[in-house]
Short mmCIF file of C-alpha atoms in Angstrom, two decimals:
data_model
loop_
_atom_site.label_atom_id
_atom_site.label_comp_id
_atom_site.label_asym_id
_atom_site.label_seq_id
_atom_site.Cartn_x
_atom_site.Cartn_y
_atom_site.Cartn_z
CA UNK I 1 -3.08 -20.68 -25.78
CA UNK I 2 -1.27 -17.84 -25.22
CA UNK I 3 2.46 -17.60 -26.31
CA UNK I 4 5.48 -15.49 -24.93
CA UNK I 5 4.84 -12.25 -26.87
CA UNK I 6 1.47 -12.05 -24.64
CA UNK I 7 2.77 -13.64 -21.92
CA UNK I 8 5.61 -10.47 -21.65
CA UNK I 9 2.90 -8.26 -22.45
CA UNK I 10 0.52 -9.56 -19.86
CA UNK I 11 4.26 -9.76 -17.29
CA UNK I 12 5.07 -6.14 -17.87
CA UNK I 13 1.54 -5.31 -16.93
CA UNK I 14 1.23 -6.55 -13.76
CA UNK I 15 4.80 -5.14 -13.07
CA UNK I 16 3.01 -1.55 -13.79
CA UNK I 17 0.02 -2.01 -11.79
CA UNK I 18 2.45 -3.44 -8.79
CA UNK I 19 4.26 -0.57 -8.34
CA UNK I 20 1.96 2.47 -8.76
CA UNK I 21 -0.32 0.48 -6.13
CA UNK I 22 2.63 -0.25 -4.14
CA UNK I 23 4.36 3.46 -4.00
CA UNK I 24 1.49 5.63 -3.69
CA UNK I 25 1.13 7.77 -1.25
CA UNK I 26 4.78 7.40 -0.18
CA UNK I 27 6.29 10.88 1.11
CA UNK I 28 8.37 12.25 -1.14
CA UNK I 29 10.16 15.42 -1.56
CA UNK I 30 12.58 16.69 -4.13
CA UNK I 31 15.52 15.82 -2.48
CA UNK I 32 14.51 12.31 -1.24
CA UNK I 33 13.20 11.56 -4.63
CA UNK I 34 16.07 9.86 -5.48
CA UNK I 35 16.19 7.23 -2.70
CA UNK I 36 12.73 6.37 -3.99
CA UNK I 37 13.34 6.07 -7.62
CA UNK I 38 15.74 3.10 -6.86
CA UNK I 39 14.33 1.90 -4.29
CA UNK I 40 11.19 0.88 -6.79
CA UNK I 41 13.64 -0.01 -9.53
CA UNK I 42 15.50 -2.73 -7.61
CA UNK I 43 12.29 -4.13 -6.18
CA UNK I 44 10.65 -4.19 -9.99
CA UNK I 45 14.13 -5.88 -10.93
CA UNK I 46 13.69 -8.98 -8.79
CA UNK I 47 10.37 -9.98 -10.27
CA UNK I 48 10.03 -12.57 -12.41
CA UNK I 49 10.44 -11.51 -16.97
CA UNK I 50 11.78 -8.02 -15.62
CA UNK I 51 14.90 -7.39 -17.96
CA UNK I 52 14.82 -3.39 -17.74
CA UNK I 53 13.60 -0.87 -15.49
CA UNK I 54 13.85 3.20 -15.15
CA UNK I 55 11.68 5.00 -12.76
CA UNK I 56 11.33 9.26 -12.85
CA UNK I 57 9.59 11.12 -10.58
CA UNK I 58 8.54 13.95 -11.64
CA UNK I 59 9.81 16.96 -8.94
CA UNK I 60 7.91 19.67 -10.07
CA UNK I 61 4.63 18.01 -9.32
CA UNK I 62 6.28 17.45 -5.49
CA UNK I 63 4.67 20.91 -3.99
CA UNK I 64 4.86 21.11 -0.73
CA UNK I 65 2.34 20.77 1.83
CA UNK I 66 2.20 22.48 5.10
CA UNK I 67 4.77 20.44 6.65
CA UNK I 68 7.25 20.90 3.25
CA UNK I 69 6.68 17.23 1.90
CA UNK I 70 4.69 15.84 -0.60
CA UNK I 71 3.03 12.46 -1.51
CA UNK I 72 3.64 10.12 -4.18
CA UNK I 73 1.20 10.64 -6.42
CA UNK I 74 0.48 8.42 -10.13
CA UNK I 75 0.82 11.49 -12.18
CA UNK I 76 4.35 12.19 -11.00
CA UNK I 77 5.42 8.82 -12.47
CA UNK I 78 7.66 8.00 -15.37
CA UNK I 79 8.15 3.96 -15.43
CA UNK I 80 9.62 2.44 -17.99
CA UNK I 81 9.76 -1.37 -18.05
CA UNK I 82 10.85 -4.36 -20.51
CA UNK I 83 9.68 -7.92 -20.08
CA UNK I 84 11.15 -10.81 -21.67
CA UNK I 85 9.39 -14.37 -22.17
CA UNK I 86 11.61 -17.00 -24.12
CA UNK I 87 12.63 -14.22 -26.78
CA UNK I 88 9.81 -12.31 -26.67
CA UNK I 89 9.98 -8.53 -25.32
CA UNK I 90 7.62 -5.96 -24.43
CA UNK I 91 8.11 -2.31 -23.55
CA UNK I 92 5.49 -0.77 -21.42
CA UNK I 93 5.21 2.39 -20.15
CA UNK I 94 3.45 4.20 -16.84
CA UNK I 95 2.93 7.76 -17.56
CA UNK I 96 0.70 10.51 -17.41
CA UNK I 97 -1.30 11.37 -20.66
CA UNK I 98 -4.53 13.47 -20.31
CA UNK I 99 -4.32 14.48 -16.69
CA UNK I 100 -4.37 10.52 -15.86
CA UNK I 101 -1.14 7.76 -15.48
CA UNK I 102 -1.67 5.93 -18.25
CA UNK I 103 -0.08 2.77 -18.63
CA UNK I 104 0.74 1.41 -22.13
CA UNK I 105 2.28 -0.97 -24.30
CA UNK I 106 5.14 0.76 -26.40
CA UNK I 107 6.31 -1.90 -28.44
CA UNK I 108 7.15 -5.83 -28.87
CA UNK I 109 8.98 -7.21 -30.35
CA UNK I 110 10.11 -11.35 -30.89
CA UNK I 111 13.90 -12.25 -31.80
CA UNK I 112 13.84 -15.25 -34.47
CA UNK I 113 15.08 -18.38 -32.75
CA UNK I 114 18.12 -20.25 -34.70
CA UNK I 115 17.12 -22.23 -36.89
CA UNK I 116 16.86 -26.43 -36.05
CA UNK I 117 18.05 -27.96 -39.17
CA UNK I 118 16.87 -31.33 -39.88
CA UNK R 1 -6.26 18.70 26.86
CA UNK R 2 -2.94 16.85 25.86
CA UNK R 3 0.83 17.68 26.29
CA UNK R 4 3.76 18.12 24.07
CA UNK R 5 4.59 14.51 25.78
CA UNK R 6 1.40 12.82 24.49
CA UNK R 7 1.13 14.76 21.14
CA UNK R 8 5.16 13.35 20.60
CA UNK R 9 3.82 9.30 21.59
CA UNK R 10 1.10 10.00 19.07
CA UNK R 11 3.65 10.89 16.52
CA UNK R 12 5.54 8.24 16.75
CA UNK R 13 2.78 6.16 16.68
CA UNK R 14 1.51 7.65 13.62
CA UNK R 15 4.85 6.99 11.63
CA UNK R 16 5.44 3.34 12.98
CA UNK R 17 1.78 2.75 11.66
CA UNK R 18 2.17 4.42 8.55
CA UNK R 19 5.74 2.81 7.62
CA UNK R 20 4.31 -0.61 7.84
CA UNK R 21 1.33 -0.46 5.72
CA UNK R 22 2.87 1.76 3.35
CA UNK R 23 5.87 -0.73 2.72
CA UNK R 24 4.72 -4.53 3.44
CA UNK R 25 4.48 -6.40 0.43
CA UNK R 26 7.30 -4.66 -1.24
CA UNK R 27 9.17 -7.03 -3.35
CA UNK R 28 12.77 -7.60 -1.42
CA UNK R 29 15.75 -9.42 -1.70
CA UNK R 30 19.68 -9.72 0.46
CA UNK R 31 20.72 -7.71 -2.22
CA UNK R 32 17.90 -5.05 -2.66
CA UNK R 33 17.47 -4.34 1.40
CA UNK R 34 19.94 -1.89 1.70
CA UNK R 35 17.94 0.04 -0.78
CA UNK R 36 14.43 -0.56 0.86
CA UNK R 37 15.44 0.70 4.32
CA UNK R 38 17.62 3.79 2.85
CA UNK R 39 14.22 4.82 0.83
CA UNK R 40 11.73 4.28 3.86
CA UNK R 41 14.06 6.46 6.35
CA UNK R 42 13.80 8.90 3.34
CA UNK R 43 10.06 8.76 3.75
CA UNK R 44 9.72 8.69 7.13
CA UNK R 45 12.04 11.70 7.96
CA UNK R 46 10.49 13.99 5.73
CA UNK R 47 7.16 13.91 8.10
CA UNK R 48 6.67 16.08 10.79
CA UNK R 49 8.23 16.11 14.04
CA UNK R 50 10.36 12.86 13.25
CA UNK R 51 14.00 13.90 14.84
CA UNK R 52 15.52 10.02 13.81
CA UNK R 53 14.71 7.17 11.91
CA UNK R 54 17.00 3.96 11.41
CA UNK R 55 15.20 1.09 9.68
CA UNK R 56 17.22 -2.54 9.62
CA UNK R 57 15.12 -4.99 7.35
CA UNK R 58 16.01 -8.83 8.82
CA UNK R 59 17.35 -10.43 5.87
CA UNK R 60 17.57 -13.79 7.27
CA UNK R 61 13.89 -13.53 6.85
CA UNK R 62 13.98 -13.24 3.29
CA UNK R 63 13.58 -16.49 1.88
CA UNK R 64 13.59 -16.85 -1.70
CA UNK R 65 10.36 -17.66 -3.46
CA UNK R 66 10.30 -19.96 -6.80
CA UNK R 67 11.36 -16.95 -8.62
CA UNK R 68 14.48 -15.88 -6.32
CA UNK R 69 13.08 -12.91 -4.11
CA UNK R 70 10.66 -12.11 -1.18
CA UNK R 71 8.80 -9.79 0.09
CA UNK R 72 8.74 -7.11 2.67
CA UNK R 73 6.84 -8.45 5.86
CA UNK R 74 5.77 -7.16 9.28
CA UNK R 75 8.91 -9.63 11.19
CA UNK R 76 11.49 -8.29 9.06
CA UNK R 77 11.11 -4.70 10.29
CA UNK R 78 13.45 -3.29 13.37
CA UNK R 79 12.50 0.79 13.04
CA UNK R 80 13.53 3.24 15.53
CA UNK R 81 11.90 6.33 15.68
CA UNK R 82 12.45 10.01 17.96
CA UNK R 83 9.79 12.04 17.60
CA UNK R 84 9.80 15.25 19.29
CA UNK R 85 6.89 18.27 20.11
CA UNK R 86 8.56 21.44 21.85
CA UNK R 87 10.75 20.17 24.02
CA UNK R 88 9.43 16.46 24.75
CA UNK R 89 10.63 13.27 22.83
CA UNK R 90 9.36 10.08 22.43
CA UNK R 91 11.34 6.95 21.29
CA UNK R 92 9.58 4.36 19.74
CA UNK R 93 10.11 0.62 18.06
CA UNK R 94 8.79 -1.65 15.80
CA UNK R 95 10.26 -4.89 16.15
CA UNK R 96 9.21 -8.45 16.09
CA UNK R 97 8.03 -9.84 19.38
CA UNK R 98 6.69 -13.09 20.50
CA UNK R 99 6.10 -13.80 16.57
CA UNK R 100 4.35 -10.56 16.07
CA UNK R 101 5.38 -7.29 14.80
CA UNK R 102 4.99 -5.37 18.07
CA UNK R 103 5.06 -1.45 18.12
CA UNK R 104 6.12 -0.18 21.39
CA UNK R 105 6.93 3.38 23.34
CA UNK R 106 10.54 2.72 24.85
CA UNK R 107 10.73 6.32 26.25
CA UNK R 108 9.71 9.78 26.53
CA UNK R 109 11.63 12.48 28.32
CA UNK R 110 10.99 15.97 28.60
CA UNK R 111 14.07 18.86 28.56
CA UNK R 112 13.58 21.26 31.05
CA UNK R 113 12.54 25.00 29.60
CA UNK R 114 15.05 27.38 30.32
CA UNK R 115 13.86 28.88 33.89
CA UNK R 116 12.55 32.95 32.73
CA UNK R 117 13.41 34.94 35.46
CA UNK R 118 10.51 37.59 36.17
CA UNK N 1 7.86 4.23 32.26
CA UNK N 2 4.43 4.98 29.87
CA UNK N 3 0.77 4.82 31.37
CA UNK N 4 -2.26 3.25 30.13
CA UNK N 5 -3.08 6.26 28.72
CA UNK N 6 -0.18 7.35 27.06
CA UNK N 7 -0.23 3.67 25.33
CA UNK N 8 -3.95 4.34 24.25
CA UNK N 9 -2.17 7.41 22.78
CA UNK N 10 0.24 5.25 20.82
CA UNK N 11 -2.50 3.00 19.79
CA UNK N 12 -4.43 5.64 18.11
CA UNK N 13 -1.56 7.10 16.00
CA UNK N 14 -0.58 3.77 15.12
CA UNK N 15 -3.99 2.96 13.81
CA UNK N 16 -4.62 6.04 12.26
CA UNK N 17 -1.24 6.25 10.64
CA UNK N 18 -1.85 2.41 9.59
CA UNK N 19 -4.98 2.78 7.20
CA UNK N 20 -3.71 6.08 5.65
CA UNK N 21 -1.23 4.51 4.11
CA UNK N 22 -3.43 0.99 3.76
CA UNK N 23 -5.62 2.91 1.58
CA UNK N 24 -4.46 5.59 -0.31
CA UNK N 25 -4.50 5.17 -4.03
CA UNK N 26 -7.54 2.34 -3.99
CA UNK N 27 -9.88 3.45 -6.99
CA UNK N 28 -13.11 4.57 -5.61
CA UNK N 29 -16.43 6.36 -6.92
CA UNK N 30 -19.05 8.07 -5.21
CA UNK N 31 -21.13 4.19 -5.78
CA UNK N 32 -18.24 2.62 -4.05
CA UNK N 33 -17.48 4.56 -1.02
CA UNK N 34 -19.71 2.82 0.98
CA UNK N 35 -18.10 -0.70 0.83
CA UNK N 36 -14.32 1.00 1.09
CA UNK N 37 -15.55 2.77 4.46
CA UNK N 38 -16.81 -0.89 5.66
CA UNK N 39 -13.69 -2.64 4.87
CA UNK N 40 -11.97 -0.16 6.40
CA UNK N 41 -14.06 -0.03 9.51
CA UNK N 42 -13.96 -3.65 9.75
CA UNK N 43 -10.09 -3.84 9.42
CA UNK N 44 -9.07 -1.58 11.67
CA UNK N 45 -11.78 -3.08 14.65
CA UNK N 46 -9.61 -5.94 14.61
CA UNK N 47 -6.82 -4.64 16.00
CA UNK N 48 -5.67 -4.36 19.34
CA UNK N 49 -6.89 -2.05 21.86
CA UNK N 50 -9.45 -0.25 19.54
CA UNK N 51 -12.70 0.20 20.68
CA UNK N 52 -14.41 2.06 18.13
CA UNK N 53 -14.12 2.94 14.18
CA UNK N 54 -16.27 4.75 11.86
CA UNK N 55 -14.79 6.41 8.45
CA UNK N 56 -16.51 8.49 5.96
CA UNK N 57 -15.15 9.54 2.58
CA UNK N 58 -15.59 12.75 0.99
CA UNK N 59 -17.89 11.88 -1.97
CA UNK N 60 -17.43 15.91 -3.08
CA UNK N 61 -13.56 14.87 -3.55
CA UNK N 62 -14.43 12.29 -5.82
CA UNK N 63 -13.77 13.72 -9.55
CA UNK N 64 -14.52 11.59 -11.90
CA UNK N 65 -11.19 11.39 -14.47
CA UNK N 66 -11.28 10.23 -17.76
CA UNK N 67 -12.34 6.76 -16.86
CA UNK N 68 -14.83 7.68 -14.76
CA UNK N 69 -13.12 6.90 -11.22
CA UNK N 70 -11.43 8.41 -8.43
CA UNK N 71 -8.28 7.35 -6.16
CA UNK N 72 -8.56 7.35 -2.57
CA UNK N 73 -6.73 10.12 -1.44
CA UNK N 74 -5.70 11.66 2.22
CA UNK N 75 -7.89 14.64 2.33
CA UNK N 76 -11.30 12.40 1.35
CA UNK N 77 -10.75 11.22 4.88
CA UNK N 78 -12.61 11.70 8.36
CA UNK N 79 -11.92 9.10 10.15
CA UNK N 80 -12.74 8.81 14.07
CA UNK N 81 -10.80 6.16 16.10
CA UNK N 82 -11.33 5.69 19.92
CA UNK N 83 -8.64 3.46 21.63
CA UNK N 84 -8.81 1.68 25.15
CA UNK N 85 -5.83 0.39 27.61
CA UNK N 86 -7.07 -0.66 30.68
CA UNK N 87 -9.37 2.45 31.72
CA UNK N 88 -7.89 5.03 29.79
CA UNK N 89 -9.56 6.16 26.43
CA UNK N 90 -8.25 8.53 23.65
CA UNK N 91 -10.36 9.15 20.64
CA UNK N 92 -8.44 10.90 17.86
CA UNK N 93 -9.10 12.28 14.42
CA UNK N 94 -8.22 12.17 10.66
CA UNK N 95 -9.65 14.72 8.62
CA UNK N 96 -8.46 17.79 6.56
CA UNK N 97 -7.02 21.06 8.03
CA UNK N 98 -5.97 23.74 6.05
CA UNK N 99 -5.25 21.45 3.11
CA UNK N 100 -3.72 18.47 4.98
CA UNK N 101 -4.81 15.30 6.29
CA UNK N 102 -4.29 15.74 9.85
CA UNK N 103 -3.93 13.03 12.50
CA UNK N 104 -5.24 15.03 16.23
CA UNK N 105 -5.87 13.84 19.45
CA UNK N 106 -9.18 14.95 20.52
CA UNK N 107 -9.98 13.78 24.13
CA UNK N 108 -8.33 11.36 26.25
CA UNK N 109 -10.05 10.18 29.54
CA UNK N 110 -9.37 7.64 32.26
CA UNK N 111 -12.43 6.16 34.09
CA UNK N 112 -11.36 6.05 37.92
CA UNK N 113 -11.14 2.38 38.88
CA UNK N 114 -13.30 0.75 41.58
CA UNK N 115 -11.25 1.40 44.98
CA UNK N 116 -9.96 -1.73 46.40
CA UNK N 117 -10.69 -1.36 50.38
CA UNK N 118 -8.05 -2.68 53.12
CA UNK T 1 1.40 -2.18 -32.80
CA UNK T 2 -0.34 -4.32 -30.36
CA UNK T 3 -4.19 -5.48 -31.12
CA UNK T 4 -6.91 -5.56 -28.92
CA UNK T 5 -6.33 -9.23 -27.81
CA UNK T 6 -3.09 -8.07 -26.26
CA UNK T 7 -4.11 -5.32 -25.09
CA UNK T 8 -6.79 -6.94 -22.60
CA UNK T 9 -3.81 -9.19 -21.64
CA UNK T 10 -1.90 -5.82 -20.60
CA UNK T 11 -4.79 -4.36 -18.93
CA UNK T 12 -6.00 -7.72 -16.94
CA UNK T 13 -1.90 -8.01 -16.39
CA UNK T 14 -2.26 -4.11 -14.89
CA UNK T 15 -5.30 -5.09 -12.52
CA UNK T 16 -3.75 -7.76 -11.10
CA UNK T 17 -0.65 -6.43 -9.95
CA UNK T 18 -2.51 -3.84 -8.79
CA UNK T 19 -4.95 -5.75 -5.86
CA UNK T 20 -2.25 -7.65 -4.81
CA UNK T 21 -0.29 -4.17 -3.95
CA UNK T 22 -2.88 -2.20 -3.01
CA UNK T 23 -4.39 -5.37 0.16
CA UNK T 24 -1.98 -7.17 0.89
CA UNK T 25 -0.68 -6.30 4.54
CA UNK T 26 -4.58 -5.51 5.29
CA UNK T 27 -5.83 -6.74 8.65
CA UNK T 28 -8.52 -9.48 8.21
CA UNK T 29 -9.72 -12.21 9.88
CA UNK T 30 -12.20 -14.84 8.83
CA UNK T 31 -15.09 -12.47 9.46
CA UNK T 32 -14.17 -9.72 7.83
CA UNK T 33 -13.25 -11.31 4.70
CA UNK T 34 -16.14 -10.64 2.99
CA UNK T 35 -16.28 -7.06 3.38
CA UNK T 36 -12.58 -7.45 2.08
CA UNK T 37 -13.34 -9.19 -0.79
CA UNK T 38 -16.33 -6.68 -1.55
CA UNK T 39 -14.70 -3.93 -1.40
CA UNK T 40 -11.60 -5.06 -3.44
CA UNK T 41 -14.40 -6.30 -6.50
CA UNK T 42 -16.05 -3.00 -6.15
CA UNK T 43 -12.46 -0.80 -6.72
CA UNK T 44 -11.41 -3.36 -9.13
CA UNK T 45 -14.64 -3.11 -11.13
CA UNK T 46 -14.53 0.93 -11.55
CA UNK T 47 -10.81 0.91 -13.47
CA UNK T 48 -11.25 0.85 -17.61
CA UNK T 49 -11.60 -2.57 -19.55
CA UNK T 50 -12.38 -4.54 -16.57
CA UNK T 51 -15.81 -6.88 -17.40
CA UNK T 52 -15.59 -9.14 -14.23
CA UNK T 53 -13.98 -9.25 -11.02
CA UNK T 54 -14.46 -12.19 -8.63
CA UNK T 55 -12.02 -12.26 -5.58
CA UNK T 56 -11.84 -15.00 -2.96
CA UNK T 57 -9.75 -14.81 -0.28
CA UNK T 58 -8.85 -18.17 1.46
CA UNK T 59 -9.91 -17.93 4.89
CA UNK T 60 -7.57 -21.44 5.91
CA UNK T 61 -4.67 -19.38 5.89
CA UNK T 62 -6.01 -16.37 8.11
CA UNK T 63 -4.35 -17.84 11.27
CA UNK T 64 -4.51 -15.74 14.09
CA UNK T 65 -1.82 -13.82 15.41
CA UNK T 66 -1.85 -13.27 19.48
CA UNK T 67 -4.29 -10.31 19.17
CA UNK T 68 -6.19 -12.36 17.57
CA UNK T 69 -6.43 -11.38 13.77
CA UNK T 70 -4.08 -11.99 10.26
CA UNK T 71 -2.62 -9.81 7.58
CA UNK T 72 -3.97 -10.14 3.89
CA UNK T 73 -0.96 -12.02 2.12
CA UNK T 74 -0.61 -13.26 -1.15
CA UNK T 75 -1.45 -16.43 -0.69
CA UNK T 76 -4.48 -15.83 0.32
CA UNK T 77 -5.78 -14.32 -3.55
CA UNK T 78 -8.03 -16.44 -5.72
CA UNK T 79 -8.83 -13.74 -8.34
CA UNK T 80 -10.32 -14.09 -11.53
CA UNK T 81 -10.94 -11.21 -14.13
CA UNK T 82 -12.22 -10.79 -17.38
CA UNK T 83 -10.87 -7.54 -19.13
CA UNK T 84 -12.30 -6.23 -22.49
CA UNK T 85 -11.12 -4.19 -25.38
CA UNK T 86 -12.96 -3.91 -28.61
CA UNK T 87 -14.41 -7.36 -29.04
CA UNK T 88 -11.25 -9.10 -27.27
CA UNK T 89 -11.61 -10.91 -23.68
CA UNK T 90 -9.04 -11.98 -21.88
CA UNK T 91 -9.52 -13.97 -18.59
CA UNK T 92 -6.60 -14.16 -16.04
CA UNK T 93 -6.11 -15.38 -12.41
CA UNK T 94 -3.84 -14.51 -9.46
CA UNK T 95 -4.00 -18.13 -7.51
CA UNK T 96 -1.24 -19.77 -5.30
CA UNK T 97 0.97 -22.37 -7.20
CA UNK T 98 3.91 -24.13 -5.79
CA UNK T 99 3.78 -22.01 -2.96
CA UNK T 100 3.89 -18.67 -4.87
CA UNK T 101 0.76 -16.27 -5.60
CA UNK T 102 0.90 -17.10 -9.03
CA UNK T 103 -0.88 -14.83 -12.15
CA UNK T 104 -1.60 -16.21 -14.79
CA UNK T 105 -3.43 -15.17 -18.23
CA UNK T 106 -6.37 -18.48 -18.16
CA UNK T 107 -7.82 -17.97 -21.82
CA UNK T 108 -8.31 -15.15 -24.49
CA UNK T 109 -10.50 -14.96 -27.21
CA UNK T 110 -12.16 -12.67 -29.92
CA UNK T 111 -16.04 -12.29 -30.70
CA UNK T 112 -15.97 -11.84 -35.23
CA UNK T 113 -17.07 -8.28 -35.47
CA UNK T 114 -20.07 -8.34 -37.93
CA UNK T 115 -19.22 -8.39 -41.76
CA UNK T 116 -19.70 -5.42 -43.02
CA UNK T 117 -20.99 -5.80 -46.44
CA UNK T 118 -19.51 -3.59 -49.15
#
């Protein structure tokens, strides 16, 4: 079976692949950026394990097409997410390494449950 | 060929289709909406020829799953759109009707050109 | 008030507008193309008032990144949409112009109706 | 650090969250499923660490709406993957439970590497 340290890890995946799949291809520019940063960080909040989350766009990736906008794209993403399962945390991050949005785990870590004497 | 008039419906039509598939399934609460339709008129204005956008998200529609939020879906939307090409606009809605999310023109009108004497 | 084909119009920006932002960002290869432009196709036939559907996808766009796949993007599209209301058509376009995915109307046409004597 | 059990969990975690984002709101009806569910195995197939991708999409819930079609929601997902990394699998499912599209990590295990003899 699996326990809560892969059960975060496995939450703060899906929480990753939700919202690059969900906010692609949203027009963007640098001054609406903003409005779209927390707009994805208070709908990753209300998901289920989702203790932390801090989205950054990356502006200088937003050049301008012929109409002055842009497009979401996943290498203008900086996500940063923490999961929690019983006292189990993961940190997981969504950004681009390589030329590609990479998402990985960063660390986990458990917090020791008081003791039950007897 | 086709007229400022037509090119404006076909705008609007464009941006009513594109809002909905780019934002359905967002994850949504009471709490959160405020947020949602602040970041989509964000979006939406940025595109060309859009002159207004107001987005109201029905929040008596958002029921709370087993984990306390819901998500964005086609009834919840009321968008209101003005598009405009030269000098003809086109006002357009997305709004539930008869149980489905219907996208309607609710009217065009043309300005008159300034008359050039000659 | 708007005419049949002034709705046909509407119809085709909507659907055009629609699987842009349906599809953007699905991961794709130059082996997969084929079943993304079916499920397209086949998705947007089942909509209202459209008559015909095809979509190809710029295999050339297709880089491979370090995992060996691509993301749909908006300038892999051409995509050719005729709508129908009543006896007016309008066939419109997606496909890239000068760098952008552009949504154009190309032809509209109404077929005269039979004339009703007395 | 994390090992390679956990991170197949992350990675079939990332998948997941990432069909559900990237279909839902899709038109679909009960005989276009299949080209849905195709296409979704073949995009789902192409991202890294990903061994096996079976979706089923249940066509009971595709009620029509008064043109005559339904929207891909979550409750219509029965997906089950098997992600890889190194000699660690890890099978997960998105499946309705109690109402709610739930995801859930099914089993994980680890083949022995050879012994290296030394």
């Amino acid at each position: 079976m699996t326990d809560n340290r892969e059960q975060a890890i496995f939450e703060a995946g899906i929480k990753l692949g939700a919202l690059y799949h969900q906010w692609v291809g949203t027009p963007v520019s640098q001054r609406s950026a903003a409005s779209v940063e927390s707009a994805i960080e208070q709908a990753v909040i209300l998901q289920p394990f989702v203790e932390e989350i801090t989205v950054r766009l990356d502006r200088s990736l937003m050049t301008e097409n012929i109409f002055g906008y842009s497009e979401l794209s996943g290498l203008m993403f900086d996500a940063e997410i923490v999961t929690r399962v019983g006292f189990a945390y993961c940190r997981a991050r969504l950004a681009p390494q390589d030329g590609y949005p990479l998402m990985r785990i960063m660390e986990c870590h458990e917090i020791p449950s008081v003791s039950h004497h007897g």
